[in-house]
PDB file of C-alpha atoms in Angstrom:
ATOM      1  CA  UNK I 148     -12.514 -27.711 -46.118  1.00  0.00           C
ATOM      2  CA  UNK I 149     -10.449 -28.366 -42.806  1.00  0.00           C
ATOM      3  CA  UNK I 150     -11.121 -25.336 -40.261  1.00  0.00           C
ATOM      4  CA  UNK I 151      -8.080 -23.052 -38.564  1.00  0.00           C
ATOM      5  CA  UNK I 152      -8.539 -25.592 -35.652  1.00  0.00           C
ATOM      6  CA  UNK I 153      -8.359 -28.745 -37.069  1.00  0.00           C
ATOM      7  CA  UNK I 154      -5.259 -27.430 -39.274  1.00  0.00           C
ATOM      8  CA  UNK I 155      -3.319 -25.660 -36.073  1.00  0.00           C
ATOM      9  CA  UNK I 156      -3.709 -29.404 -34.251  1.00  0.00           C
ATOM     10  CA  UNK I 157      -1.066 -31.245 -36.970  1.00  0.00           C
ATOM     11  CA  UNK I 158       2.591 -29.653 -36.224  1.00  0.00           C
ATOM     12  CA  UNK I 159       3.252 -29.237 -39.608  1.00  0.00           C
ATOM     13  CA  UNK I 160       1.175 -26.079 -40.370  1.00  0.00           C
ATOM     14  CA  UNK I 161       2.763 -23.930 -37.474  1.00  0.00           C
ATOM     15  CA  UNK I 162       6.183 -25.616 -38.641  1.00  0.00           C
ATOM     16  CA  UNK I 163       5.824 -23.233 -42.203  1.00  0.00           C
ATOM     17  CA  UNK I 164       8.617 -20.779 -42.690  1.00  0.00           C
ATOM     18  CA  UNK I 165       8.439 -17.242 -44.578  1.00  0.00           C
ATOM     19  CA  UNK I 166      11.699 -17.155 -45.079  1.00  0.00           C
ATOM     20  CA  UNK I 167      12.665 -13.233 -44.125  1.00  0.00           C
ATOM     21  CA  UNK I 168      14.055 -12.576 -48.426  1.00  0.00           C
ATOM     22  CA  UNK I 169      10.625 -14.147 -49.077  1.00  0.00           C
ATOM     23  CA  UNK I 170       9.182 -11.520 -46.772  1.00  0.00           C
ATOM     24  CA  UNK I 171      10.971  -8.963 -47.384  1.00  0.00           C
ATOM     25  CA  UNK I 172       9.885  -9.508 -50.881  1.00  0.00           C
ATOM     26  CA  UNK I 173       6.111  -8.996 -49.850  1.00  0.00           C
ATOM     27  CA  UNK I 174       7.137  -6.028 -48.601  1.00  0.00           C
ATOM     28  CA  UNK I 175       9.362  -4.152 -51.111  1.00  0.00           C
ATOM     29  CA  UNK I 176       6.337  -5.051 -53.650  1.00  0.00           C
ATOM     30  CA  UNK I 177       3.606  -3.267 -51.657  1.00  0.00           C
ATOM     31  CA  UNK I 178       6.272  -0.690 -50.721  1.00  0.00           C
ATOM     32  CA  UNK I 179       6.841   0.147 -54.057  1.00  0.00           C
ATOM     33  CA  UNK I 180       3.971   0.313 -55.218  1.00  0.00           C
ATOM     34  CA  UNK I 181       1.998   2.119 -52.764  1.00  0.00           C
ATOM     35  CA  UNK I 182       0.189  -1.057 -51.870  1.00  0.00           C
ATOM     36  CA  UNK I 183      -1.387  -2.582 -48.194  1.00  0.00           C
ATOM     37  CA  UNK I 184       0.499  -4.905 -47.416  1.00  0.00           C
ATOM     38  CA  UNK I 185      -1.818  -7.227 -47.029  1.00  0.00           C
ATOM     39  CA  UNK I 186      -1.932  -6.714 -50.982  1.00  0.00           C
ATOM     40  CA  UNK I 187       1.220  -9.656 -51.114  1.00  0.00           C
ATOM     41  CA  UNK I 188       1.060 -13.336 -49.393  1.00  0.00           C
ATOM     42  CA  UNK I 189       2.847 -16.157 -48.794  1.00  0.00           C
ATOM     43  CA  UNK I 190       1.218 -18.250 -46.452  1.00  0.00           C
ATOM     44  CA  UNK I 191      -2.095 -20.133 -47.461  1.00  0.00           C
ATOM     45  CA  UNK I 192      -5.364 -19.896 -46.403  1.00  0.00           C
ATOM     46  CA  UNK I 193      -7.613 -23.137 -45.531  1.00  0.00           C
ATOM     47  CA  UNK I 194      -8.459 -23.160 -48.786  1.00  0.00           C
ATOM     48  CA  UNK I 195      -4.773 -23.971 -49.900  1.00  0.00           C
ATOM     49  CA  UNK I 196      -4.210 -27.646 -49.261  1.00  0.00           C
ATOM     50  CA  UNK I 197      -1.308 -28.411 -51.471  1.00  0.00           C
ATOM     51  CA  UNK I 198       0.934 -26.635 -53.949  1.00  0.00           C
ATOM     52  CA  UNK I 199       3.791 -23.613 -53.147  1.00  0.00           C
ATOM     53  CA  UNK I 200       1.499 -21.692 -50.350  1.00  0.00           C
ATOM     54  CA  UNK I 201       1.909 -25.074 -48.188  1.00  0.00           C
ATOM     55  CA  UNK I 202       5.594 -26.254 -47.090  1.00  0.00           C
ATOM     56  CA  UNK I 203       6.429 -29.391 -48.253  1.00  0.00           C
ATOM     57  CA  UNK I 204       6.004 -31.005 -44.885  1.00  0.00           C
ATOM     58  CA  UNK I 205       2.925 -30.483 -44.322  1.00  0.00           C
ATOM     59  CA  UNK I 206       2.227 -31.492 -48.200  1.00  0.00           C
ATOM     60  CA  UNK I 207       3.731 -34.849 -47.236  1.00  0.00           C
ATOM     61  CA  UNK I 208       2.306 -35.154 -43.690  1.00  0.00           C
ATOM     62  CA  UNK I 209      -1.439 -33.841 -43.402  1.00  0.00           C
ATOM     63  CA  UNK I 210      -4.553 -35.640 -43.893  1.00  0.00           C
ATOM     64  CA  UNK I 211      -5.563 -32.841 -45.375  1.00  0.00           C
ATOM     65  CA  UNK I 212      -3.532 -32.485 -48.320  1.00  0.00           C
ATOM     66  CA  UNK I 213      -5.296 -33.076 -51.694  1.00  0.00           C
ATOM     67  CA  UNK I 214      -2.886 -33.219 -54.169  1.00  0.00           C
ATOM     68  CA  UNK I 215       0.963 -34.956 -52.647  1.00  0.00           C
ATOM     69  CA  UNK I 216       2.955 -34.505 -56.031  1.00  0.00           C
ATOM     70  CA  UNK I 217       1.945 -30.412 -56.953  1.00  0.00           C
ATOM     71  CA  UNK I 218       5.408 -28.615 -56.464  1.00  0.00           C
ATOM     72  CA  UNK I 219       7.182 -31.379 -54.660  1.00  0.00           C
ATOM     73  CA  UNK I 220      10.738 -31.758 -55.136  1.00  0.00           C
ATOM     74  CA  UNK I 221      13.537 -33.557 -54.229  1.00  0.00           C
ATOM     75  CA  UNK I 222      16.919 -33.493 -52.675  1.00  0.00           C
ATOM     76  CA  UNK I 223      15.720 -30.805 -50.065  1.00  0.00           C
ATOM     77  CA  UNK I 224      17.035 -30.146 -46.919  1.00  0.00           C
ATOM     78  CA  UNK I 225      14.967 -30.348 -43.749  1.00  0.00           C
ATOM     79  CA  UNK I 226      14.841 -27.038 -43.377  1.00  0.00           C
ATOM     80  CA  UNK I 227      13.737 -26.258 -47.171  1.00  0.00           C
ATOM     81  CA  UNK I 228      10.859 -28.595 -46.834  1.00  0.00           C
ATOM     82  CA  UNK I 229       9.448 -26.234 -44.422  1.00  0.00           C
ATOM     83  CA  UNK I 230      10.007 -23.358 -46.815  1.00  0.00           C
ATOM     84  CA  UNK I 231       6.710 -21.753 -48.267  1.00  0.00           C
ATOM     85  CA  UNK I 232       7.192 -21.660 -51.812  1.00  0.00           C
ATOM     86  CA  UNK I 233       4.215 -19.955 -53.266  1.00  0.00           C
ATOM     87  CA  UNK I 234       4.239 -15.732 -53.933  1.00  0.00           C
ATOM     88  CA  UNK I 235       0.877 -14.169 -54.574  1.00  0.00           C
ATOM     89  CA  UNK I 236       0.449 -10.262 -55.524  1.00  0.00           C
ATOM     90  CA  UNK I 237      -2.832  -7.915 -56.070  1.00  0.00           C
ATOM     91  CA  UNK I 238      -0.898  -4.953 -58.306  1.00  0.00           C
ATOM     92  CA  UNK I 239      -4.081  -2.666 -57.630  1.00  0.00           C
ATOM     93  CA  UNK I 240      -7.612  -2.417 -56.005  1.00  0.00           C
ATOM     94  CA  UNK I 241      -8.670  -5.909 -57.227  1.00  0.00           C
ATOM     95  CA  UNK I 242     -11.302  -6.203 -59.708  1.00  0.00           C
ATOM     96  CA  UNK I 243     -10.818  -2.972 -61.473  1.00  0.00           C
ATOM     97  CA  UNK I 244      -9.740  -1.835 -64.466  1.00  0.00           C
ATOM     98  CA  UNK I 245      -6.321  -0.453 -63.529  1.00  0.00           C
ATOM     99  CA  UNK I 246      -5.077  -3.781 -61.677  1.00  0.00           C
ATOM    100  CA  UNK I 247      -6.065  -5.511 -65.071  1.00  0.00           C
ATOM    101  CA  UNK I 248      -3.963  -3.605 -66.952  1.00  0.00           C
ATOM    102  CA  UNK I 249      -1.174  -3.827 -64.300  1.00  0.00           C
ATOM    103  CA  UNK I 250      -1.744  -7.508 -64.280  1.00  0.00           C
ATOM    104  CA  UNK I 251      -1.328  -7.701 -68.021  1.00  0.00           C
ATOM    105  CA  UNK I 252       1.703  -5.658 -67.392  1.00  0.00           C
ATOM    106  CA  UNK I 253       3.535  -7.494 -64.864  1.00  0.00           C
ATOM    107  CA  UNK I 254       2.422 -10.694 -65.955  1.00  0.00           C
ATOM    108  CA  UNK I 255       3.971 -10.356 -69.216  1.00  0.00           C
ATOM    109  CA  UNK I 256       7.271  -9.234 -67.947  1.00  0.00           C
ATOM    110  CA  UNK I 257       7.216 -12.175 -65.805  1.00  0.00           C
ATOM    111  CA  UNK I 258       6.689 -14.510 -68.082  1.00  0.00           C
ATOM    112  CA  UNK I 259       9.027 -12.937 -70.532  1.00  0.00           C
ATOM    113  CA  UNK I 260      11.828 -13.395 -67.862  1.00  0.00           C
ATOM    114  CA  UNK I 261      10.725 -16.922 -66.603  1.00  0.00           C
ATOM    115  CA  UNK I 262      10.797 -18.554 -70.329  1.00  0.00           C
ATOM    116  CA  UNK I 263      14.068 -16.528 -71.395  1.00  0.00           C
ATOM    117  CA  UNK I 264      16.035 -17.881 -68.231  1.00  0.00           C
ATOM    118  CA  UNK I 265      16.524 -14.397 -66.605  1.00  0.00           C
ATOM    119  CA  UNK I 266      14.332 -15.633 -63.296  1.00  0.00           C
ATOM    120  CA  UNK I 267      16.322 -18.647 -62.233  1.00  0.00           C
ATOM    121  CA  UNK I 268      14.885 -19.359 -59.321  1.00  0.00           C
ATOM    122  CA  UNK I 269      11.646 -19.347 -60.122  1.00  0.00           C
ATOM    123  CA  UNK I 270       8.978 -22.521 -61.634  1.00  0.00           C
ATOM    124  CA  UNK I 271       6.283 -21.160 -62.426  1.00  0.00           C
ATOM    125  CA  UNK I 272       4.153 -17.780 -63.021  1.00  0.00           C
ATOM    126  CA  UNK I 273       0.246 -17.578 -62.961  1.00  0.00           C
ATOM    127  CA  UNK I 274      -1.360 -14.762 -64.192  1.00  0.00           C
ATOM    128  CA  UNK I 275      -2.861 -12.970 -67.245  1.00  0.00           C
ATOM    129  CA  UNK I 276      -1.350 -11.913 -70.175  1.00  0.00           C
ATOM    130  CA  UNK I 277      -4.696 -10.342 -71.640  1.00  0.00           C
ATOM    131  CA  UNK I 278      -6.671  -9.844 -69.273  1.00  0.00           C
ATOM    132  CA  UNK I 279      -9.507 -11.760 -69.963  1.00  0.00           C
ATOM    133  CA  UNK I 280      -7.756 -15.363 -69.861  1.00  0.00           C
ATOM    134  CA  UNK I 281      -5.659 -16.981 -66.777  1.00  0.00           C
ATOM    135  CA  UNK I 282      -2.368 -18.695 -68.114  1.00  0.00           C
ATOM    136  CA  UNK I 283       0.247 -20.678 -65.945  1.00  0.00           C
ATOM    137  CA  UNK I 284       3.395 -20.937 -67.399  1.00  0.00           C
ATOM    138  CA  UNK I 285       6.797 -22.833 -66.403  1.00  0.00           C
ATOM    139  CA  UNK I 286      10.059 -22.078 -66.727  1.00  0.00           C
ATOM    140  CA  UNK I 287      10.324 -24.521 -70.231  1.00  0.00           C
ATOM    141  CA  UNK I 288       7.583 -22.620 -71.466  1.00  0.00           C
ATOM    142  CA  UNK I 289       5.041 -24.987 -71.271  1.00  0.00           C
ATOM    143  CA  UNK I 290       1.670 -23.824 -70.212  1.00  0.00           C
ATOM    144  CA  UNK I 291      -1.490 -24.883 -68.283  1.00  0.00           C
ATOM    145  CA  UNK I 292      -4.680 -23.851 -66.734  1.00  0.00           C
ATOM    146  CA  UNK I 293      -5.306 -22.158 -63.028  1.00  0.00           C
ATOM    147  CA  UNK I 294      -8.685 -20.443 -61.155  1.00  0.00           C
ATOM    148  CA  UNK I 295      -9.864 -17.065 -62.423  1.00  0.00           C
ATOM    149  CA  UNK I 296      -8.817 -15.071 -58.987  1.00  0.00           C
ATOM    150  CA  UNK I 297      -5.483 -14.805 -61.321  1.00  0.00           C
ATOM    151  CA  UNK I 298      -7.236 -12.202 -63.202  1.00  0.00           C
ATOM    152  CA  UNK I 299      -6.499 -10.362 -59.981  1.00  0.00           C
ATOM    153  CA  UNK I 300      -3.337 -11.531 -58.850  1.00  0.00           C
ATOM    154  CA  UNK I 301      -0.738 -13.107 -60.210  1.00  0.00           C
ATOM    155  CA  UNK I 302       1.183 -15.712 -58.833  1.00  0.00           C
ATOM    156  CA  UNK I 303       5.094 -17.606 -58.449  1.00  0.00           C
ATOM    157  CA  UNK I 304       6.053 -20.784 -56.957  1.00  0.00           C
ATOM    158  CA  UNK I 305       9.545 -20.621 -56.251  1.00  0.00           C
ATOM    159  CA  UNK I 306      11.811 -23.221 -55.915  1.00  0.00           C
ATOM    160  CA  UNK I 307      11.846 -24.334 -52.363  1.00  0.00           C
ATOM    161  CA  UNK I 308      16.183 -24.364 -52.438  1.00  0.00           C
ATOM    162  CA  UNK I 309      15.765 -20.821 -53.772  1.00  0.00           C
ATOM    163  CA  UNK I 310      13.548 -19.080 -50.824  1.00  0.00           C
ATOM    164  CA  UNK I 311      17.092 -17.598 -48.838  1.00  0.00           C
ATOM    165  CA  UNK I 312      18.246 -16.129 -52.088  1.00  0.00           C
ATOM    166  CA  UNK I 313      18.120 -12.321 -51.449  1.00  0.00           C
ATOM    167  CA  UNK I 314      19.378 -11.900 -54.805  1.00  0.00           C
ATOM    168  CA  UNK I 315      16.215 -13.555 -56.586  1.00  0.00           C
ATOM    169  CA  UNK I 316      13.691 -11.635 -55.028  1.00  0.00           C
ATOM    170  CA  UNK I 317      15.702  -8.234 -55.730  1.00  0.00           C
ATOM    171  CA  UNK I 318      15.697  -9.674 -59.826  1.00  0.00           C
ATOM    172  CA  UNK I 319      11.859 -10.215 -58.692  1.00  0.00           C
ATOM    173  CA  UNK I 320      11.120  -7.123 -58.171  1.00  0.00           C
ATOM    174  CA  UNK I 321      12.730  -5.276 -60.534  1.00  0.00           C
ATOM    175  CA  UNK I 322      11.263  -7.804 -63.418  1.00  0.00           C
ATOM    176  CA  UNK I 323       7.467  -7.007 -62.432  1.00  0.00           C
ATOM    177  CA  UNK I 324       8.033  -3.490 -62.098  1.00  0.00           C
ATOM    178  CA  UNK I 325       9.923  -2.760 -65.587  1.00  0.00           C
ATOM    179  CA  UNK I 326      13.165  -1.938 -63.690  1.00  0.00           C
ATOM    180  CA  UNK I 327      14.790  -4.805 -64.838  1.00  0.00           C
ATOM    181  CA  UNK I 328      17.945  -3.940 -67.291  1.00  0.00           C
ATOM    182  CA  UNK I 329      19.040  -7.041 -68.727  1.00  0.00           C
ATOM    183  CA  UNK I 330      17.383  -8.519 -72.328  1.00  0.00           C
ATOM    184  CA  UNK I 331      17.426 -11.116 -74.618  1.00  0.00           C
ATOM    185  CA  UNK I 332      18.916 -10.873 -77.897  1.00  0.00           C
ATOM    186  CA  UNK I 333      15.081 -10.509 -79.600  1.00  0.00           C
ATOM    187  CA  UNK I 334      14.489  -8.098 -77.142  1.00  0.00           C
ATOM    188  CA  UNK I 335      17.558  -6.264 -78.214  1.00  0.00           C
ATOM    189  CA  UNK I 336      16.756  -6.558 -81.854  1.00  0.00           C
ATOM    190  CA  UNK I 337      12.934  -5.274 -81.372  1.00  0.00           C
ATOM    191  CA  UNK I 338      14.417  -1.835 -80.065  1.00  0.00           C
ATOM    192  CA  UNK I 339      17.215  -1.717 -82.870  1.00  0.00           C
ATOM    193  CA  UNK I 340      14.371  -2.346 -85.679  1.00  0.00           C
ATOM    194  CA  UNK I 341      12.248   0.713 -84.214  1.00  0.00           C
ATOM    195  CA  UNK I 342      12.421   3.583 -86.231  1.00  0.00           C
ATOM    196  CA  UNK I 343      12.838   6.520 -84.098  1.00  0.00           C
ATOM    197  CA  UNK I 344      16.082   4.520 -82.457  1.00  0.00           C
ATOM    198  CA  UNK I 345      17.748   3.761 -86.130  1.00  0.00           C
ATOM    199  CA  UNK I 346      16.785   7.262 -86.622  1.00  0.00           C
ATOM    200  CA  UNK I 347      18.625   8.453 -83.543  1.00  0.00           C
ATOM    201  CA  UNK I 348      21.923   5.636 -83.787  1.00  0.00           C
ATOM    202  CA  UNK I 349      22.362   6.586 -87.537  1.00  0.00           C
ATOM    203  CA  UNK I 350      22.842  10.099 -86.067  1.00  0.00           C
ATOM    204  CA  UNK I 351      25.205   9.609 -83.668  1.00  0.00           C
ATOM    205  CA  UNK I 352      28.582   9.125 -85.387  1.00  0.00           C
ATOM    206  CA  UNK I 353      28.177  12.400 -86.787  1.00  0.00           C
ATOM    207  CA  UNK I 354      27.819  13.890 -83.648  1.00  0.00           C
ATOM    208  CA  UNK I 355      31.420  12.708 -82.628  1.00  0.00           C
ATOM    209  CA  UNK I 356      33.922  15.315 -81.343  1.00  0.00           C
ATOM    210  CA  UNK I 357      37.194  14.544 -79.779  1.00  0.00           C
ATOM    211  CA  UNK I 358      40.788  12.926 -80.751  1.00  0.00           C
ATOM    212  CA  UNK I 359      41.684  13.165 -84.480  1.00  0.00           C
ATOM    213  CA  UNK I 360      38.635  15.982 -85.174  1.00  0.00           C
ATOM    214  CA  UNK I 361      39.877  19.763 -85.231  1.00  0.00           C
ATOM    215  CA  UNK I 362      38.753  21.621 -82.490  1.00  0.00           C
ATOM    216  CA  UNK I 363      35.274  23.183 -83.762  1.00  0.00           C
ATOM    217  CA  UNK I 364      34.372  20.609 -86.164  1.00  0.00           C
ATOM    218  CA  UNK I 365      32.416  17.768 -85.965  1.00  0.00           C
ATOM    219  CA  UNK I 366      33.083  14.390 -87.609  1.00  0.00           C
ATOM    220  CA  UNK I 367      30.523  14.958 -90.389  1.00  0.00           C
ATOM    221  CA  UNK I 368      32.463  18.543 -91.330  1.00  0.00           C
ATOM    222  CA  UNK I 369      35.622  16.246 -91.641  1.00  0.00           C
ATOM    223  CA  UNK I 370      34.333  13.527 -93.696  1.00  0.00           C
ATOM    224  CA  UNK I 371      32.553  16.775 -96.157  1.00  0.00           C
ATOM    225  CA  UNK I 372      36.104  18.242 -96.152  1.00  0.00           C
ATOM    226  CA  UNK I 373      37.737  14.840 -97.548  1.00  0.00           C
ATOM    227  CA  UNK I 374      34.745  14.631-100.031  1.00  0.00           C
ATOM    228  CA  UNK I 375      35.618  18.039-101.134  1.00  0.00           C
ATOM    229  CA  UNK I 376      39.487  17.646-101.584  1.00  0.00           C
ATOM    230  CA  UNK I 377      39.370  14.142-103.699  1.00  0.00           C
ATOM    231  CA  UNK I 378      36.452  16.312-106.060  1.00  0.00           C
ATOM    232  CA  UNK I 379      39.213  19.381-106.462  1.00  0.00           C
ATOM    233  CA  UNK I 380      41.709  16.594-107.002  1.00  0.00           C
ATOM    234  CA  UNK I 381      39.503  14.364-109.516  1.00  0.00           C
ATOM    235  CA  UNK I 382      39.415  18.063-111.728  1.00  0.00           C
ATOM    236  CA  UNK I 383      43.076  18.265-111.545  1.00  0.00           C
ATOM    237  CA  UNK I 384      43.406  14.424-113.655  1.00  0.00           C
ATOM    238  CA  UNK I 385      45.328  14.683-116.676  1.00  0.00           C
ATOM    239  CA  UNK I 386      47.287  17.573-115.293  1.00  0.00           C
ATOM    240  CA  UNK I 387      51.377  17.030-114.513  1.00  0.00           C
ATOM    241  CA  UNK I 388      50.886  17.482-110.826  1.00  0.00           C
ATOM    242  CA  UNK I 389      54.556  15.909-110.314  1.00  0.00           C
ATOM    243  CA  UNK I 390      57.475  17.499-111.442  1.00  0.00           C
ATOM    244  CA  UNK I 391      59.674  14.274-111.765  1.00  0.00           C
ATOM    245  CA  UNK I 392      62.653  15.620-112.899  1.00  0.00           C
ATOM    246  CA  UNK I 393      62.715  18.028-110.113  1.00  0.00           C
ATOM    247  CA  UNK I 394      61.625  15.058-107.501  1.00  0.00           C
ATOM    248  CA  UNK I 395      64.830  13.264-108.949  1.00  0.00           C
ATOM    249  CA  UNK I 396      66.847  16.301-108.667  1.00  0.00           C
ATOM    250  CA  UNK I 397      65.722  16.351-104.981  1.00  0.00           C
ATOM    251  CA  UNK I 398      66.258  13.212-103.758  1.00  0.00           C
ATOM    252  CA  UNK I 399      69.656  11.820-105.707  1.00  0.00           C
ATOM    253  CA  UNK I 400      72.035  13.989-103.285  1.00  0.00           C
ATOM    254  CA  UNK I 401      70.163  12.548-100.242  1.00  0.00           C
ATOM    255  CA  UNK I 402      70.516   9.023-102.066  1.00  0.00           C
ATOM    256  CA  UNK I 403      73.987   8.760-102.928  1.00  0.00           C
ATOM    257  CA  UNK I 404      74.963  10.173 -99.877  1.00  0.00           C
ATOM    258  CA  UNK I 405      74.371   6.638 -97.912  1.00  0.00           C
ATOM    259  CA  UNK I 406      75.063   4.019-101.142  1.00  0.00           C
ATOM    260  CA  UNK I 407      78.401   2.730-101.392  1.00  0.00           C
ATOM    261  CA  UNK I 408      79.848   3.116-104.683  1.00  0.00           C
ATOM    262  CA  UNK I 409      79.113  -1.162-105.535  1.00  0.00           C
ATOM    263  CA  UNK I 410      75.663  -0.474-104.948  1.00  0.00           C
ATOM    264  CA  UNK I 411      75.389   2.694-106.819  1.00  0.00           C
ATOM    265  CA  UNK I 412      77.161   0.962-109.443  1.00  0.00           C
ATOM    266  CA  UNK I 413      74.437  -2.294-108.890  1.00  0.00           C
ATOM    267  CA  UNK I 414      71.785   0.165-109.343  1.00  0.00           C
ATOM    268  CA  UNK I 415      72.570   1.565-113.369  1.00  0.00           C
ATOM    269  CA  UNK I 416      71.155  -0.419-115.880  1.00  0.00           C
ATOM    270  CA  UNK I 417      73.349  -2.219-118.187  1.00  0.00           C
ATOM    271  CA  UNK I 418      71.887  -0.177-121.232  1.00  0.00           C
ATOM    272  CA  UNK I 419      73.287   2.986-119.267  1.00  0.00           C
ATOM    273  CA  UNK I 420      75.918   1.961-118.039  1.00  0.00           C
ATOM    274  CA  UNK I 421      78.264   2.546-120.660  1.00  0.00           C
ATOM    275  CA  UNK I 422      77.314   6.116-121.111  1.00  0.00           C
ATOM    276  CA  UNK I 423      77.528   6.599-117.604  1.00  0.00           C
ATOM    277  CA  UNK I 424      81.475   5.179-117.649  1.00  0.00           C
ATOM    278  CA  UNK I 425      82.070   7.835-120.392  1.00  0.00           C
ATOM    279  CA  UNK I 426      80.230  10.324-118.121  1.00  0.00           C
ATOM    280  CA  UNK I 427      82.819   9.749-115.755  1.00  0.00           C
ATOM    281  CA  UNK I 428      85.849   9.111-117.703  1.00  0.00           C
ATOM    282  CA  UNK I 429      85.425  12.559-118.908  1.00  0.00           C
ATOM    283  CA  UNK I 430      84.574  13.996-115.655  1.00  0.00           C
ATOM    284  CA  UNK I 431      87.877  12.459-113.915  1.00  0.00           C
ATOM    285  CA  UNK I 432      90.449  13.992-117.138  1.00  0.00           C
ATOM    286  CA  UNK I 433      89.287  17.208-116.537  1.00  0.00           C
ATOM    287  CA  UNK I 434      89.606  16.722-113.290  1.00  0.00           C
ATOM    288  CA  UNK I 435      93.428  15.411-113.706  1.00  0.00           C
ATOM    289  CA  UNK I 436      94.363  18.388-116.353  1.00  0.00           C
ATOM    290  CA  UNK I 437      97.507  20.520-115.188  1.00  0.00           C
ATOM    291  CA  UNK I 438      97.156  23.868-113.884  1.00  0.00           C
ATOM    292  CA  UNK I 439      98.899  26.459-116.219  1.00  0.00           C
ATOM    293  CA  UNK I 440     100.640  29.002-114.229  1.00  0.00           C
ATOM    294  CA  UNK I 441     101.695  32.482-115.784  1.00  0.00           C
ATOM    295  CA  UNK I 442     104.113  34.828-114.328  1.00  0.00           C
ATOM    296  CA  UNK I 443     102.869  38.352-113.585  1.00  0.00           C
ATOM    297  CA  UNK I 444     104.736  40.640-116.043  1.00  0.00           C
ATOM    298  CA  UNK I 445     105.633  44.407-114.454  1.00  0.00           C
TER     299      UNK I 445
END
């Protein structure tokens, strides 16, 4: 292992940016969490001689470098292959039981967000999800092995075009500490298939009060109301509940009012409409009878 000395003489180790969203990542994490803030890195120890805690200069450039392929990648500017890549975060005092169960906590929503494409941005996650076994996982979903400090601390390598996107670490953030609002569709479905939410959903139209609903009654009184009319009006089958006579009475004024006389005439049907003419050939004598006058007699 190289010492501080012999790694300060290459220029590429003091050429290593934090990027300031990188840092200020570090810091919102131990922030919010009531953490040190030594409790978040970025920057590698002498112990880190390849990977996401070294810039990719320095991964290319120093004798030192064990492994030139981990977390290399292409197309990047010459300022991104200074970029430090490589997030690491203690959740709690490290080694006891509270920081394993916030590793298995944070972990997990990591990794749910990584595989499910919510953490664009991000390559890989290193952590625990049971706190007894260190997983890496990438953003395909594919899995592999890393040290047992991850127990302790979980860690992301970002991708190196990604480490001057304030945006990601915000999503960052909010992902390991449960604040983060968006889900997948299985996600979705989980809550929907819990019982004390079908319970409360199935409840809800009921509760409805508002346009179309009398003032005073809620949407469940409305629908008992209808149930209770079509029962009085299911009792009432086989009565003569229309008068049609009377309805026909009713309506022919209004009717003939605005038909013309051809399509009054259009509308009798042939087997009345003889009667009808006799109807009417009556109707129009009397109609044409003199008047008899008499004279008034003293």
């Amino acid at each position: 292992m190289p010492t501080y000395a012999q790694l300060q003489a290459e220029p590429y180790w003091g050429r290593e940016i934090t990027t300031p969203e990188v840092d200020w990542l570090g810091d919102e994490l131990c922030r919010r969490t009531g953490r040190p803030r030594s409790a978040c890195g970025t920057k590698g120890d002498n112990r880190h001689l390849g990977g996401a805690h070294r810039s990719q200069e320095w991964i290319k450039w120093s004798k030192y470098c064990t492994n030139r392929s981990y977390t290399v990648q292409s197309g990047l500017t010459a300022e991104q292959e200074r970029h430090l890549a490589g997030i690491d975060f203690v959740p709690g005092e490290w080694g006891s039981d509270r920081n394993r169960r916030l590793m298995v906590e944070q972990t997990g929503r990591l990794v749910d967000a990584l595989v499910s494409g919510r953490l664009a941005g991000v390559r890989e996650v290193i952590g625990t999800l049971d706190g007894r076994t260190v997983v890496g996982v990438r953003a395909d979903g594919s899995t592999f092995s890393s040290d047992d400090s991850h127990l302790d601390h979980w860690h992301l390598t970002l991708d190196r075009r990604k480490c001057r996107d304030k945006q990601l670490m915000e999503r960052i953030v909010a992902v390991a500490l449960g604040e983060d609002d968006d889900m997948d569709a299985k996600q979705f479905l989980a809550i929907l298939k819990d019982p004390a939410v079908a319970r409360e959903m199935r409840a809800l139209p009921w509760q409805y009060v508002g346009g179309g609903i009398p003032k005073g009654v809620s949407t469940l009184g409305v629908l008992n109301e209808i149930v209770l009319t079509g029962r009085a009006t299911a009792a009432r089958v086989g009565a003569d509940l229309v008068d049609e006579r009377q309805l026909a009475a009713d309506l022919a004024p209004a009717l003939l009012a605005v038909l013309t006389p051809e399509a009054i005439a259009a509308a009798i049907p042939d087997t009345l409409a003889g009667q009808v003419v006799d109807v009417l050939a009556a109707r129009l004598s009397a109609d044409k009878r003199p008047t008899v006058v008499t004279a008034e007699t003293d």
